[in-house]
Amino acid sequence: MALADLFRKKGSGPRPKSRADRGLLVFEHTSEVIRAEKLLKESGREIRVMGPPPEIQKGCDLVVEFPLMEKLDILRTLAEAGTVPLETVPVTGPLLAPVDLYQVKDFGDYLMVRAANMKLTVEKSTRTIVNVSGGGCPDVPYIAARLIGLTLDEAPAPREIGHTLCGYALELAHAEMLRLCSS
Amino acid sequence: MLIIVGTVPDPAVPVLDAPALLANGALSVGGRALPPDRGTPALLAAAASACAFLGTEPPHAMLVGDEGLGRGSRELYRHLTEVLPSRACSTLAFHYLQPDVDWHNKVLMAAQAMAGPPALVADAGFMYAAKMSGFAGEYALFTPDAGELAFLADETAPHPFYTRGFILQDENRAPELIERAYSHENAAACLLVKGGTDRIADRTGVLAEITGPSVEAMEAMGGTGDTVTGMACALMEYGLPTPKAAQVAAQANRYAGEAARPTPASQIGELVPHIPDALRRAMEELP
């Protein structure tokens, strides 16, 4: 069935606006919400201030809705300005927690860590990052090109150069790799 | 014609709308060299190699530079909505793009306005948006790995990063997760689930499994999933039914990996030259 037919079946009104790719920034005080709104709008991002869903009334009574895929870039912008949210959650599942399971595979000379959809592989003897795999956001190839061939000590952390949720997942894999390689 | 849509990790690259040419291992689009070392260029290189082997015309690329801020992706989405309705192709594949549900829906409508319309393939970021949009069933093929299958199976997850913990990325649970993805209408007509065992599935369940040769190092290599998807697209364009195209692609990828004799430090460019022989072998052997 064609998409246009689906929309016609659902009614002749405007197409439904899905918010599945949106997230919420939760702050402790309203003043932080106002500051975050100003910062993010000035940087050209599509955000809006709204009331929080009942599940996450942890901080103040306002939250900032933002493009969830740009989480890493937005958190870095806010951190640089000293406006760090209490937490970030998906709009459609505010109780969803980020993945907290790591899968580690030992290839003998190489060690691979997977977090969510991202994998990072390091040569044990030199601590050189030899591969980055997985993911679907466009910063993954960009981060991979920056990391591969550098040691864990030389390479920038994915949180410093990534922009998206895939970049965030790779940051978790990288942090776990650092922990494993220092123990 | 096979059209492949995606991004390259250089924000200076403008929208490119031109055939992808592969010569002596070097990939170029619109006169611009694109190293086929990962991401959409790896998919394009595999598809171009497969098309040359199959005797079909080279894939046509629609690309843009995007380092993850989404600006390039949105520029390309805008271009697609403008040009697709007046274009014709039989297979249209979407790859590394910033997931954005609103733009996804606009692009999907433009694609379905094309003559035909084409069979749609989605992988990577565009597959995430297709699932989130609720219109996954409009696609002929998704090519998830184990983590992405868990995301498709979790009806609430907006991204693999938020897949709920009880939906484990356990390959042994793949048939169950495939069923769950279909029950929530979050899967394409055909799924190629990439992993230690590659599984081809549709709404009725697993149709085929490919288990060998097993090249363990490929699990660590970036781009092995991209080469599978590229070959599957070329085989669909060649005329194979989608499940058969997916099966041949998965088998050929293993043969190419075996021939390349990779280590976990190998890069995907080392696998691409082996694609023609691998495809020949897979097509001869599979019914």
Coordinates of C-alpha atoms in Angstrom, one line a residue:
Chain A
M1 CA 0.0 0.0 0.0
A2 CA 1.4 3.4 -0.9
L3 CA 2.1 5.9 1.9
A4 CA -0.2 8.4 0.3
D5 CA -3.1 5.8 0.5
L6 CA -2.3 5.2 4.2
F7 CA -2.6 8.9 5.0
R8 CA -5.8 9.1 3.1
K9 CA -7.2 6.2 5.1
K10 CA -6.3 7.9 8.3
G11 CA -8.2 11.0 7.3
S12 CA -7.9 14.0 5.1
G13 CA -6.3 16.2 7.7
P14 CA -2.6 17.1 7.9
R15 CA 0.0 14.3 8.1
P16 CA 0.6 13.2 11.7
K17 CA 3.8 14.8 13.2
S18 CA 5.7 12.0 14.9
R19 CA 7.8 13.0 17.9
A20 CA 9.6 9.7 18.1
D21 CA 13.0 11.3 17.2
R22 CA 12.7 14.0 19.9
G23 CA 14.1 14.0 23.4
L24 CA 13.6 16.1 26.6
L25 CA 16.2 18.0 28.6
V26 CA 15.3 18.1 32.2
F27 CA 16.7 20.9 34.4
E28 CA 16.6 21.6 38.1
H29 CA 15.5 25.3 37.8
T30 CA 13.5 27.3 35.3
S31 CA 16.4 29.8 34.9
E32 CA 18.5 26.9 33.5
V33 CA 15.7 26.1 31.0
I34 CA 15.6 29.7 29.8
R35 CA 19.4 29.8 29.4
A36 CA 19.4 26.5 27.6
E37 CA 16.6 27.7 25.3
K38 CA 18.5 30.8 24.4
L39 CA 21.8 28.9 23.9
L40 CA 20.3 26.3 21.6
K41 CA 18.1 28.7 19.6
E42 CA 21.1 30.9 19.0
S43 CA 23.0 27.9 17.6
G44 CA 20.2 27.3 15.1
R45 CA 18.7 24.2 16.7
E46 CA 15.0 23.2 16.4
I47 CA 13.9 23.1 20.1
R48 CA 10.9 24.2 22.1
V49 CA 10.1 24.7 25.8
M50 CA 7.2 22.7 27.2
G51 CA 5.8 21.1 30.3
P52 CA 7.2 17.7 31.3
P53 CA 5.2 14.5 31.2
P54 CA 4.2 13.3 34.6
E55 CA 6.8 10.4 34.6
I56 CA 9.7 12.8 34.8
Q57 CA 8.7 15.6 37.1
K58 CA 12.0 15.6 38.8
G59 CA 13.2 19.1 38.3
C60 CA 11.4 22.3 37.4
D61 CA 8.1 22.4 35.6
L62 CA 9.5 23.1 32.2
V63 CA 11.6 20.9 29.9
V64 CA 13.3 21.6 26.5
E65 CA 12.3 19.3 23.6
F66 CA 15.2 18.7 21.2
P67 CA 16.2 16.5 18.3
L68 CA 17.3 13.3 20.2
M69 CA 19.8 12.3 17.5
E70 CA 21.8 15.4 18.2
K71 CA 22.1 14.6 21.9
L72 CA 25.9 14.4 22.1
D73 CA 26.4 17.8 20.3
I74 CA 23.7 19.5 22.4
L75 CA 25.0 18.2 25.7
R76 CA 28.5 19.4 24.8
T77 CA 27.1 22.9 23.9
L78 CA 25.3 23.1 27.2
A79 CA 28.2 21.8 29.2
E80 CA 30.6 24.4 27.7
A81 CA 28.1 27.1 28.9
G82 CA 27.8 25.5 32.3
T83 CA 24.1 24.6 31.9
V84 CA 24.1 20.9 32.4
P85 CA 20.7 19.2 32.5
L86 CA 19.7 16.7 35.2
E87 CA 19.0 14.2 32.5
T88 CA 17.9 13.6 28.9
V89 CA 15.1 11.2 28.0
P90 CA 13.2 10.2 24.8
V91 CA 9.9 11.9 24.4
T92 CA 8.0 8.7 23.5
G93 CA 9.6 6.7 26.3
P94 CA 10.6 9.1 29.1
L95 CA 11.4 6.1 31.4
L96 CA 13.7 4.5 28.9
A97 CA 17.3 4.3 30.2
P98 CA 20.4 4.2 27.9
V99 CA 21.8 0.8 27.2
D100 CA 24.0 -0.3 30.1
L101 CA 25.1 -3.7 28.8
Y102 CA 28.5 -4.2 27.2
Q103 CA 29.6 -7.1 25.2
V104 CA 33.3 -7.8 25.2
K105 CA 35.0 -10.1 22.7
D106 CA 38.7 -11.2 23.1
F107 CA 40.3 -12.1 19.7
G108 CA 43.6 -12.9 21.3
D109 CA 45.7 -10.0 20.0
Y110 CA 42.7 -7.7 19.8
L111 CA 39.9 -6.7 22.2
M112 CA 36.5 -5.6 21.0
V113 CA 33.8 -3.8 23.1
R114 CA 30.3 -3.3 22.0
A115 CA 27.8 -0.8 23.5
A116 CA 24.3 -0.8 21.9
N117 CA 25.0 -0.7 18.2
M118 CA 28.6 0.4 18.3
K119 CA 31.8 -1.6 18.4
L120 CA 35.4 -0.5 19.1
T121 CA 38.4 -2.7 18.6
V122 CA 41.9 -2.2 20.0
E123 CA 45.2 -4.0 19.4
K124 CA 46.2 -5.1 22.9
S125 CA 50.0 -4.9 22.6
T126 CA 50.0 -1.3 21.3
R127 CA 46.6 0.0 22.6
T128 CA 46.0 1.2 19.0
I129 CA 42.4 1.6 17.9
V130 CA 42.1 -0.6 14.8
N131 CA 38.4 -0.6 14.0
V132 CA 35.1 1.1 14.6
S133 CA 32.0 -0.7 13.5
G134 CA 28.2 -0.4 13.6
G135 CA 25.9 2.5 14.0
G136 CA 23.9 4.5 11.5
C137 CA 24.3 8.2 12.3
P138 CA 26.6 10.1 10.0
D139 CA 29.2 11.0 12.6
V140 CA 30.2 7.3 12.9
P141 CA 32.4 7.3 9.7
Y142 CA 33.7 10.7 10.8
I143 CA 34.7 9.5 14.3
A144 CA 36.1 6.3 12.9
A145 CA 38.4 8.2 10.5
R146 CA 39.7 10.3 13.5
L147 CA 40.2 7.4 15.8
I148 CA 41.6 4.5 13.7
G149 CA 45.3 4.3 13.8
L150 CA 45.7 6.2 17.1
T151 CA 46.4 4.8 20.5
L152 CA 43.9 5.1 23.3
D153 CA 46.1 7.7 24.8
E154 CA 46.4 9.8 21.6
A155 CA 42.9 9.5 20.2
P156 CA 40.2 12.0 21.1
A157 CA 37.2 10.7 23.1
P158 CA 34.1 10.2 20.9
R159 CA 32.3 12.6 23.2
E160 CA 34.7 15.4 22.1
I161 CA 34.2 14.9 18.3
G162 CA 30.9 13.1 18.0
H163 CA 27.4 14.7 17.7
T164 CA 24.7 12.0 17.8
L165 CA 23.3 9.1 19.8
C166 CA 25.6 6.7 17.9
G167 CA 28.5 8.9 18.9
Y168 CA 27.2 8.6 22.5
A169 CA 27.1 4.8 22.3
L170 CA 30.6 4.8 20.9
E171 CA 31.7 7.0 23.8
L172 CA 30.4 4.3 26.2
A173 CA 32.3 1.6 24.4
H174 CA 35.4 3.8 24.4
A175 CA 35.1 4.4 28.2
E176 CA 34.6 0.7 28.8
M177 CA 37.7 0.0 26.7
L178 CA 39.7 2.5 28.6
R179 CA 38.6 0.8 31.9
L180 CA 39.4 -2.7 30.6
C181 CA 42.8 -1.6 29.2
S182 CA 43.9 0.1 32.4
S183 CA 43.0 -2.7 34.8
Chain B
M1 CA 18.6 1.8 -12.3
L2 CA 19.8 1.4 -8.7
I3 CA 20.0 4.6 -6.7
I4 CA 22.0 4.7 -3.4
V5 CA 21.5 7.6 -1.0
G6 CA 23.8 8.4 1.9
T7 CA 26.5 10.6 3.4
V8 CA 30.3 11.0 3.4
P9 CA 32.1 12.2 6.5
D10 CA 33.2 15.6 5.1
P11 CA 30.9 18.6 5.6
A12 CA 32.5 20.3 2.6
V13 CA 31.1 17.8 0.1
P14 CA 28.0 19.3 -1.6
V15 CA 25.0 17.3 -2.8
L16 CA 26.2 14.9 -5.4
D17 CA 23.8 13.4 -7.9
A18 CA 25.8 11.3 -10.3
P19 CA 26.8 7.7 -11.2
A20 CA 29.3 5.9 -8.9
L21 CA 32.3 4.7 -10.8
L22 CA 34.7 2.1 -9.5
A23 CA 38.0 1.6 -11.3
N24 CA 41.1 -0.2 -10.0
G25 CA 39.6 0.0 -6.5
A26 CA 39.1 3.7 -6.6
L27 CA 35.5 5.0 -6.2
S28 CA 34.4 8.3 -7.6
V29 CA 31.1 10.2 -7.8
G30 CA 30.7 13.2 -10.0
G31 CA 34.5 13.4 -10.4
R32 CA 35.1 13.4 -6.6
A33 CA 37.2 10.6 -5.2
L34 CA 35.6 8.9 -2.2
P35 CA 37.7 6.3 -0.3
P36 CA 35.6 3.2 0.1
D37 CA 36.9 2.5 3.6
R38 CA 33.6 2.7 5.5
G39 CA 30.0 3.9 5.5
T40 CA 28.1 4.8 2.3
P41 CA 31.2 4.8 0.1
A42 CA 31.9 1.2 1.2
L43 CA 28.3 0.3 0.3
L44 CA 28.6 2.1 -3.1
A45 CA 31.9 0.3 -3.9
A46 CA 30.4 -3.1 -3.1
A47 CA 27.3 -2.3 -5.2
A48 CA 29.4 -0.9 -8.1
S49 CA 31.6 -4.0 -8.0
A50 CA 28.6 -6.3 -8.0
C51 CA 26.9 -4.4 -10.8
A52 CA 30.0 -4.7 -13.0
F53 CA 30.1 -8.4 -12.3
L54 CA 26.4 -8.8 -13.0
G55 CA 26.6 -6.7 -16.2
T56 CA 24.1 -4.0 -15.1
E57 CA 24.7 -0.3 -15.2
P58 CA 26.7 1.3 -12.3
P59 CA 24.7 2.5 -9.3
H60 CA 23.7 6.1 -9.2
A61 CA 24.7 8.0 -6.1
M62 CA 22.9 10.8 -4.2
L63 CA 25.4 11.9 -1.5
V64 CA 26.2 14.8 0.7
G65 CA 28.8 15.6 3.3
D66 CA 27.7 15.3 6.9
E67 CA 29.9 14.9 10.0
G68 CA 26.9 14.3 12.3
L69 CA 25.3 17.6 12.7
G70 CA 22.5 16.7 10.3
R71 CA 22.9 19.8 8.1
G72 CA 24.1 17.9 5.1
S73 CA 21.4 15.2 5.6
R74 CA 18.7 17.8 5.6
E75 CA 20.0 19.4 2.5
L76 CA 20.0 16.0 0.8
Y77 CA 16.5 15.3 2.1
R78 CA 15.3 18.5 0.5
H79 CA 17.0 17.6 -2.8
L80 CA 15.3 14.2 -2.7
T81 CA 11.9 15.6 -2.3
E82 CA 12.4 17.9 -5.2
V83 CA 14.0 15.4 -7.7
L84 CA 12.7 11.9 -6.9
P85 CA 9.1 12.3 -8.3
S86 CA 10.5 13.0 -11.7
R87 CA 13.1 10.3 -11.7
A88 CA 12.8 6.6 -12.4
C89 CA 14.6 3.7 -10.8
S90 CA 13.8 0.1 -9.8
T91 CA 15.8 -0.1 -6.6
L92 CA 16.3 2.8 -4.2
A93 CA 18.5 2.3 -1.1
F94 CA 19.0 4.7 1.8
H95 CA 22.0 4.4 4.1
Y96 CA 23.9 6.7 6.6
L97 CA 21.7 9.7 7.1
Q98 CA 20.7 11.7 10.1
P99 CA 17.5 10.0 11.4
D100 CA 14.7 12.5 11.2
V101 CA 11.1 11.2 11.1
D102 CA 9.5 14.3 9.4
W103 CA 12.1 14.3 6.6
H104 CA 11.8 10.5 6.3
N105 CA 8.1 10.8 5.7
K106 CA 8.5 13.5 3.0
V107 CA 11.2 11.5 1.2
L108 CA 9.1 8.3 1.4
M109 CA 6.2 10.1 -0.2
A110 CA 8.5 11.4 -2.9
A111 CA 9.9 8.0 -3.5
Q112 CA 6.5 6.5 -3.8
A113 CA 5.6 9.1 -6.4
M114 CA 8.4 7.8 -8.7
A115 CA 7.5 5.7 -11.7
G116 CA 7.2 2.1 -10.6
P117 CA 7.6 2.8 -7.7
P118 CA 11.0 1.4 -6.8
A119 CA 11.7 -1.3 -4.3
L120 CA 13.0 0.5 -1.2
V121 CA 16.0 -0.6 0.9
A122 CA 17.0 1.0 4.2
D123 CA 20.0 0.4 6.3
A124 CA 21.8 2.5 9.0
G125 CA 20.3 5.8 10.1
F126 CA 17.6 5.9 7.5
M127 CA 16.4 2.5 8.8
Y128 CA 16.2 4.0 12.3
A129 CA 13.9 6.8 10.9
A130 CA 11.9 4.3 8.9
K131 CA 11.2 2.3 12.0
M132 CA 10.4 5.4 14.1
S133 CA 8.0 6.6 11.4
G134 CA 5.7 3.6 11.7
F135 CA 6.0 3.0 7.9
A136 CA 8.6 0.2 8.0
G137 CA 6.2 -2.0 6.1
E138 CA 6.6 0.2 3.0
Y139 CA 10.2 -1.1 2.5
A140 CA 11.3 -4.2 0.7
L141 CA 14.5 -4.8 2.7
F142 CA 16.0 -3.8 6.0
T143 CA 19.6 -5.1 6.8
P144 CA 20.0 -4.8 10.6
D145 CA 22.8 -6.3 12.8
A146 CA 22.0 -7.9 16.1
G147 CA 21.8 -4.6 18.0
E148 CA 19.6 -3.0 15.4
L149 CA 17.3 -6.0 15.3
A150 CA 16.8 -5.5 19.1
F151 CA 15.9 -1.9 18.3
L152 CA 13.4 -3.0 15.7
A153 CA 12.0 -5.5 18.2
D154 CA 11.5 -2.8 20.9
E155 CA 8.4 -0.9 19.9
T156 CA 9.2 1.9 22.2
A157 CA 12.9 2.5 21.4
P158 CA 13.7 5.7 19.4
H159 CA 17.3 4.5 18.6
P160 CA 19.4 1.4 19.3
F161 CA 21.0 3.4 22.2
Y162 CA 17.7 3.2 24.1
T163 CA 16.8 -0.4 23.4
R164 CA 15.4 -1.8 26.7
G165 CA 17.7 -4.2 28.5
F166 CA 15.3 -7.1 28.6
I167 CA 15.5 -7.2 24.8
L168 CA 19.0 -8.6 24.7
Q169 CA 21.3 -8.4 21.7
D170 CA 21.6 -12.2 21.9
E171 CA 21.9 -13.8 18.4
N172 CA 20.3 -16.9 19.7
R173 CA 17.1 -14.9 20.3
A174 CA 17.1 -13.6 16.7
P175 CA 14.0 -15.6 15.5
E176 CA 12.0 -14.4 18.6
L177 CA 13.1 -10.7 18.0
I178 CA 12.3 -11.0 14.3
E179 CA 8.8 -12.2 15.2
R180 CA 8.4 -9.3 17.7
A181 CA 9.6 -6.8 15.1
Y182 CA 6.9 -8.0 12.7
S183 CA 4.2 -8.1 15.3
H184 CA 4.7 -4.4 16.0
E185 CA 4.9 -3.5 12.3
N186 CA 8.5 -2.4 12.7
A187 CA 10.1 -4.6 10.0
A188 CA 10.4 -4.4 6.2
A189 CA 8.9 -7.1 4.0
C190 CA 12.2 -8.9 4.1
L191 CA 14.9 -8.7 6.8
L192 CA 18.6 -9.6 6.4
V193 CA 19.8 -9.9 9.9
K194 CA 23.6 -9.8 9.9
G195 CA 25.6 -11.7 12.5
G196 CA 27.6 -14.8 13.3
T197 CA 24.6 -16.5 11.6
D198 CA 23.0 -14.4 8.9
R199 CA 19.3 -14.8 8.8
I200 CA 16.9 -14.0 6.0
A201 CA 13.4 -13.6 7.3
D202 CA 9.9 -12.3 6.4
R203 CA 6.6 -12.1 8.3
T204 CA 6.4 -16.0 8.2
G205 CA 9.7 -16.4 10.0
V206 CA 13.3 -17.3 9.2
L207 CA 13.6 -18.3 5.5
A208 CA 17.3 -19.1 5.3
E209 CA 20.4 -19.1 7.5
I210 CA 24.0 -18.6 6.4
T211 CA 26.6 -19.9 8.8
G212 CA 29.8 -20.4 6.9
P213 CA 32.5 -19.9 6.1
S214 CA 32.9 -18.2 9.5
V215 CA 35.4 -15.4 9.5
E216 CA 35.6 -14.3 13.1
A217 CA 37.6 -11.1 12.4
M218 CA 34.8 -9.7 10.3
E219 CA 32.8 -9.0 13.4
A220 CA 35.3 -6.3 14.4
M221 CA 35.7 -4.8 10.9
G222 CA 33.8 -1.6 10.1
G223 CA 31.9 -1.8 6.8
T224 CA 31.2 -5.5 6.5
G225 CA 27.5 -4.8 6.9
D226 CA 27.7 -2.1 4.3
T227 CA 29.2 -4.5 1.7
V228 CA 26.4 -7.0 2.3
T229 CA 23.8 -4.3 1.7
G230 CA 25.5 -3.0 -1.4
M231 CA 25.6 -6.5 -2.9
A232 CA 22.0 -7.2 -1.9
C233 CA 20.9 -4.0 -3.7
A234 CA 22.8 -4.9 -6.8
L235 CA 21.3 -8.4 -6.9
M236 CA 17.8 -7.0 -6.4
E237 CA 18.4 -4.6 -9.3
Y238 CA 19.7 -7.6 -11.3
G239 CA 16.2 -9.2 -10.8
L240 CA 16.5 -11.6 -8.0
P241 CA 13.6 -11.7 -5.6
T242 CA 14.5 -9.8 -2.4
P243 CA 15.0 -12.8 -0.1
K244 CA 17.2 -14.6 -2.7
A245 CA 19.2 -11.4 -3.3
A246 CA 19.8 -11.1 0.5
Q247 CA 20.8 -14.7 0.8
V248 CA 23.3 -14.6 -2.1
A249 CA 24.7 -11.3 -0.8
A250 CA 25.2 -12.7 2.7
Q251 CA 26.9 -15.8 1.4
A252 CA 29.1 -13.8 -1.0
N253 CA 30.2 -11.5 1.8
R254 CA 31.5 -14.5 3.7
Y255 CA 33.3 -15.8 0.7
A256 CA 34.9 -12.4 0.1
G257 CA 35.9 -12.2 3.7
E258 CA 37.4 -15.6 3.6
A259 CA 39.4 -14.7 0.5
A260 CA 40.7 -11.4 2.1
R261 CA 42.0 -13.3 5.1
P262 CA 41.4 -10.4 7.5
T263 CA 42.4 -9.7 11.0
P264 CA 40.4 -7.6 13.4
A265 CA 42.6 -4.7 12.2
S266 CA 41.7 -5.1 8.5
Q267 CA 39.8 -2.4 6.7
I268 CA 36.9 -3.0 4.4
G269 CA 38.7 -1.8 1.3
E270 CA 40.6 -5.1 1.5
L271 CA 37.4 -7.1 1.0
V272 CA 36.0 -5.2 -2.0
P273 CA 38.3 -6.6 -4.7
H274 CA 37.2 -10.1 -3.8
I275 CA 33.5 -9.4 -4.5
P276 CA 33.3 -10.6 -8.1
D277 CA 34.7 -14.0 -7.4
A278 CA 32.7 -14.3 -4.2
L279 CA 29.4 -13.5 -6.0
R280 CA 30.2 -15.9 -8.8
R281 CA 30.7 -18.7 -6.3
A282 CA 27.6 -17.8 -4.3
M283 CA 25.4 -17.6 -7.3
E284 CA 26.7 -21.0 -8.7
E285 CA 26.1 -22.8 -5.4
L286 CA 22.8 -21.4 -4.1
P287 CA 19.6 -22.8 -5.7

